[in-house]
mmCIF file of C-alpha atoms (C1' of nucleotides) in Angstrom:
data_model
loop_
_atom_site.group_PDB
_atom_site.id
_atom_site.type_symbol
_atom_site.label_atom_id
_atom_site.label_comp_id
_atom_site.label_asym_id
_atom_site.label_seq_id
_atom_site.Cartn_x
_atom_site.Cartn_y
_atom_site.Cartn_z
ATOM 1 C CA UNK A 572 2.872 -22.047 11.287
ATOM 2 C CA UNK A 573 0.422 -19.076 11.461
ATOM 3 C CA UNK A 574 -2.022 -18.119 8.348
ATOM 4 C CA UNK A 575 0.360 -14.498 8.767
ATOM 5 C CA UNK A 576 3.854 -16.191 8.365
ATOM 6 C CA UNK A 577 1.938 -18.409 5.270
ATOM 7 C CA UNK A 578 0.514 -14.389 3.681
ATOM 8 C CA UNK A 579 3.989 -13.076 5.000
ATOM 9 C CA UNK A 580 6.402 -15.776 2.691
ATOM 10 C CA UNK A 581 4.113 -14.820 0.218
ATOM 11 C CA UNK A 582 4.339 -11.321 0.031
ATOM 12 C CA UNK A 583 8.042 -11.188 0.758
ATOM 13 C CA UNK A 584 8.103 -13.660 -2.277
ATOM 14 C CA UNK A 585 6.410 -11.417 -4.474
ATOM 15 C CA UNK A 586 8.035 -7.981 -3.061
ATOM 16 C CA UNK A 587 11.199 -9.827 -4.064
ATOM 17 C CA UNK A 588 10.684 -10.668 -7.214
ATOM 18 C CA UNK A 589 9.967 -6.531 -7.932
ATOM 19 C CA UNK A 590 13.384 -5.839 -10.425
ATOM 20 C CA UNK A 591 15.431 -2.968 -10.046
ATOM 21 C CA UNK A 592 13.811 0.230 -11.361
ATOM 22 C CA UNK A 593 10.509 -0.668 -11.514
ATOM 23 C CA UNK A 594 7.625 -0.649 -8.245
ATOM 24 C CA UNK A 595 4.608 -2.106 -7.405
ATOM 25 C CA UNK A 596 1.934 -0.787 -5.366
ATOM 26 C CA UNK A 597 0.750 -2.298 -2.340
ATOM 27 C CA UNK A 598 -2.670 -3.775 -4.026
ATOM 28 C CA UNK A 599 -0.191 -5.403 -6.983
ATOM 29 C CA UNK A 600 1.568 -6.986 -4.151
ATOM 30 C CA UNK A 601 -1.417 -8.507 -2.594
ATOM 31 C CA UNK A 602 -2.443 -9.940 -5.679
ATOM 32 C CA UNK A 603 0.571 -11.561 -6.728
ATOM 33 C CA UNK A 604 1.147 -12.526 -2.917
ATOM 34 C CA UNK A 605 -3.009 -14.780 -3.292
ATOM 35 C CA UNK A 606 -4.797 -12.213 -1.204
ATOM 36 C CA UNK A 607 -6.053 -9.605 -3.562
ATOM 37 C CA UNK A 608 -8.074 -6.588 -1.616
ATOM 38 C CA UNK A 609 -5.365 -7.343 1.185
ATOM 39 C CA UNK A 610 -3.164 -4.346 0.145
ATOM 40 C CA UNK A 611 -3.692 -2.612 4.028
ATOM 41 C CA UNK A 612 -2.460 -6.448 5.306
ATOM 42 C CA UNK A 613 0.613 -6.356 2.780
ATOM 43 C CA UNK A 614 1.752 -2.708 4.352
ATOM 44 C CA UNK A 615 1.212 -4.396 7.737
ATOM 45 C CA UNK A 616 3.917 -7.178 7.024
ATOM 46 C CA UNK A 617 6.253 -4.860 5.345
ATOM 47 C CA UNK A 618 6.194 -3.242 8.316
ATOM 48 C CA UNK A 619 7.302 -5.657 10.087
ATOM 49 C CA UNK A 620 10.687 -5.807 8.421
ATOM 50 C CA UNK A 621 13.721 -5.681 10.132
ATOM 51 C CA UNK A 622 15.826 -2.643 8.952
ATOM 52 C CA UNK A 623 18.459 -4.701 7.344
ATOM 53 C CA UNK A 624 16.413 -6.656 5.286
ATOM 54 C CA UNK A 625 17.278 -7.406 2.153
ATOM 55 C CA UNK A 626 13.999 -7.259 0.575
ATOM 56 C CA UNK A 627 13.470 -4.229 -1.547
ATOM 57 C CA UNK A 628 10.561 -2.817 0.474
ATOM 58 C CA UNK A 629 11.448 0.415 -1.172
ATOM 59 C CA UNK A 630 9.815 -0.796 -4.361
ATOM 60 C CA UNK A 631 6.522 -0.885 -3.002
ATOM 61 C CA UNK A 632 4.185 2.517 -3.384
ATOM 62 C CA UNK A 633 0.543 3.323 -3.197
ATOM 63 C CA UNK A 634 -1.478 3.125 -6.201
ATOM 64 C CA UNK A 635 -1.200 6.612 -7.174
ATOM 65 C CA UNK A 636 2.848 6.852 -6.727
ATOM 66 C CA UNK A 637 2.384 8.454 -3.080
ATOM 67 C CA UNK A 638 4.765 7.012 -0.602
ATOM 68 C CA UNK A 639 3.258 6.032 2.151
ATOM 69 C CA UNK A 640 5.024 7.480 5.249
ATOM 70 C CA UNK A 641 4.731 10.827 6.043
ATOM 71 C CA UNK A 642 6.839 13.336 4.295
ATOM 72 C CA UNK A 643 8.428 14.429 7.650
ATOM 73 C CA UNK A 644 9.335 10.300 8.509
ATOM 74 C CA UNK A 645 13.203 9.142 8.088
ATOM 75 C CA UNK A 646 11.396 6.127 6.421
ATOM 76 C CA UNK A 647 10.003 8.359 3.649
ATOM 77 C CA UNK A 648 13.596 10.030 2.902
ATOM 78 C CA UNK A 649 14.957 6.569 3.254
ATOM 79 C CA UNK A 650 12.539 5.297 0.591
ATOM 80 C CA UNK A 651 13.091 8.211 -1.870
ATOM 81 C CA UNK A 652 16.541 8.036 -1.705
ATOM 82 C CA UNK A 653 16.586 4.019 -2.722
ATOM 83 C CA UNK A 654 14.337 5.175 -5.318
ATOM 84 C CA UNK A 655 16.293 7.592 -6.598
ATOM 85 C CA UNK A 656 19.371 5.424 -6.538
ATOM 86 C CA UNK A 657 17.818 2.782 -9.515
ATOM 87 C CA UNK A 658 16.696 5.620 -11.370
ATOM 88 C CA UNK A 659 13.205 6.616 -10.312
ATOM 89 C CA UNK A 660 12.705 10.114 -9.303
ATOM 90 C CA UNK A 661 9.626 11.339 -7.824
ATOM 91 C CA UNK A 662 8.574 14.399 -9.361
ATOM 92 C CA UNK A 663 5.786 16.405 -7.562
ATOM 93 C CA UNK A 664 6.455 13.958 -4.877
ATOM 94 C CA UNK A 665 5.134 11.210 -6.768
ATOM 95 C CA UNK A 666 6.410 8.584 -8.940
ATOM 96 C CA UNK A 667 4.613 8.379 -12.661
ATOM 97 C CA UNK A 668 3.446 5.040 -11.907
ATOM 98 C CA UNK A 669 2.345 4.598 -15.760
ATOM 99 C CA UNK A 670 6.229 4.639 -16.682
ATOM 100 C CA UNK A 671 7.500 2.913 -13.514
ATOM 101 C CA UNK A 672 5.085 -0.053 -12.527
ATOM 102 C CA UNK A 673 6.265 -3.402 -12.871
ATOM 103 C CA UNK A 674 4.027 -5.777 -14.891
ATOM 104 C CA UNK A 675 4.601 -9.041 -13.476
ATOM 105 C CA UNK A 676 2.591 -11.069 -16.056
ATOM 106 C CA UNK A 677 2.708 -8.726 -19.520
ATOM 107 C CA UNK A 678 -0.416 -9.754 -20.812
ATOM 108 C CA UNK A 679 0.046 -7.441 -23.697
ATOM 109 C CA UNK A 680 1.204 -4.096 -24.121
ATOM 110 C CA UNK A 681 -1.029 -2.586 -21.931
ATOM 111 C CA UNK A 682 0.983 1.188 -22.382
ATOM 112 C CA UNK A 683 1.443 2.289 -26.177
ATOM 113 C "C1'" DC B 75 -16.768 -11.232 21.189
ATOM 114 C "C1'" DG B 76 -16.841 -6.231 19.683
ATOM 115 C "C1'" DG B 77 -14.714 -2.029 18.314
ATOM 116 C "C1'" DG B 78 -10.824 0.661 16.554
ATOM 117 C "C1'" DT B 79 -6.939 0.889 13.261
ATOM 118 C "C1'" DG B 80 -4.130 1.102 8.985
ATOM 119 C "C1'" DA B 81 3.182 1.329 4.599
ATOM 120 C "C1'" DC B 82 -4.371 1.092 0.633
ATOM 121 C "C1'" DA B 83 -7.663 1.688 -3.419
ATOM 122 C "C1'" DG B 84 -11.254 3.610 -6.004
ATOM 123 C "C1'" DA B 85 -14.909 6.826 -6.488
ATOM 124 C "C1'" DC B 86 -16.371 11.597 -6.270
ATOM 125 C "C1'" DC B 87 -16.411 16.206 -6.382
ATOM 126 C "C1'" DT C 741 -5.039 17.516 -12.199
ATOM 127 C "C1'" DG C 742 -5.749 16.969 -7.503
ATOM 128 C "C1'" DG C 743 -7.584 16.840 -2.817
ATOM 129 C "C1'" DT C 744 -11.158 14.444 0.033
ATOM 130 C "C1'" DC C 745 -14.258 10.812 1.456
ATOM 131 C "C1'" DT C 746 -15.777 6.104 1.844
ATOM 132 C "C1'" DG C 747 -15.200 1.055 1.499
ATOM 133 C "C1'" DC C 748 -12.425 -2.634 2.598
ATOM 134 C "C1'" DC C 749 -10.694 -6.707 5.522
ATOM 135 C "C1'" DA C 750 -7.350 -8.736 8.502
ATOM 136 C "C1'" DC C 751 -5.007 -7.617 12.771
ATOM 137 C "C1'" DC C 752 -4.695 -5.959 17.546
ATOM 138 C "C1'" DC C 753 -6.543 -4.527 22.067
#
DNA sequence: CGGGTGACAGACC
DNA sequence: TGGTCTGCCACCC
């Protein structure tokens, strides 16, 4: 087994666990995943997905609520659209991370 | 072994 | 509020 199948389980592990109607961002993911600063490594393996995966890759969004493929990719309107199905709209081409973002540990009430 | 690359992030105008 | 630039670190050639 390679170190990137042992970061790959992890991150799929992680993008997994992202519930419906909420995202992450790609540096979130690396964190949870055990390799924080790896966020550029965690787009690589998503990547890598097959197209009928059932991970929900769609979650996943740069920091500022960008997503990450070109406006003009089928990938991008792909994205948007899954988005958009669980209730998060991208307004200004962005998602408002500070209502959206998933807080995998609550450490408080961070917003409010 | 060395250099270029990227589904990013944070700092800086 | 928003666009641009630089740092980052593993992966690939």
């Amino acid at each position: 087994m390679s170190a990137m199948q042992n970061h790959a389980e992890a991150v799929w592990a992680s993008v997994a666990a992202i519930p419906a109607g909420r995202v992450a961002s790609y540096g979130q993911i690396a964190q949870l995943a055990g390799i924080p600063r790896h966020a550029r490594l965690v787009g690589r393996i998503l990547r890598e997905l097959p197209t009928d995966t059932a991970l929900p890759w769609h979650r996943v969004l740069r920091a500022d609520g960008r997503i990450a493929f070109p406006e003009d990719s089928e990938k991008h309107l792909q994205q948007k659209t899954r988005l958009s199905s669980e209730g998060i709209q991208a307004q200004g081409g962005k998602v408002r991370m500070r209502d959206y973002q998933w807080q995998a540990e609550t450490p408080c009430g961070p917003t409010s």
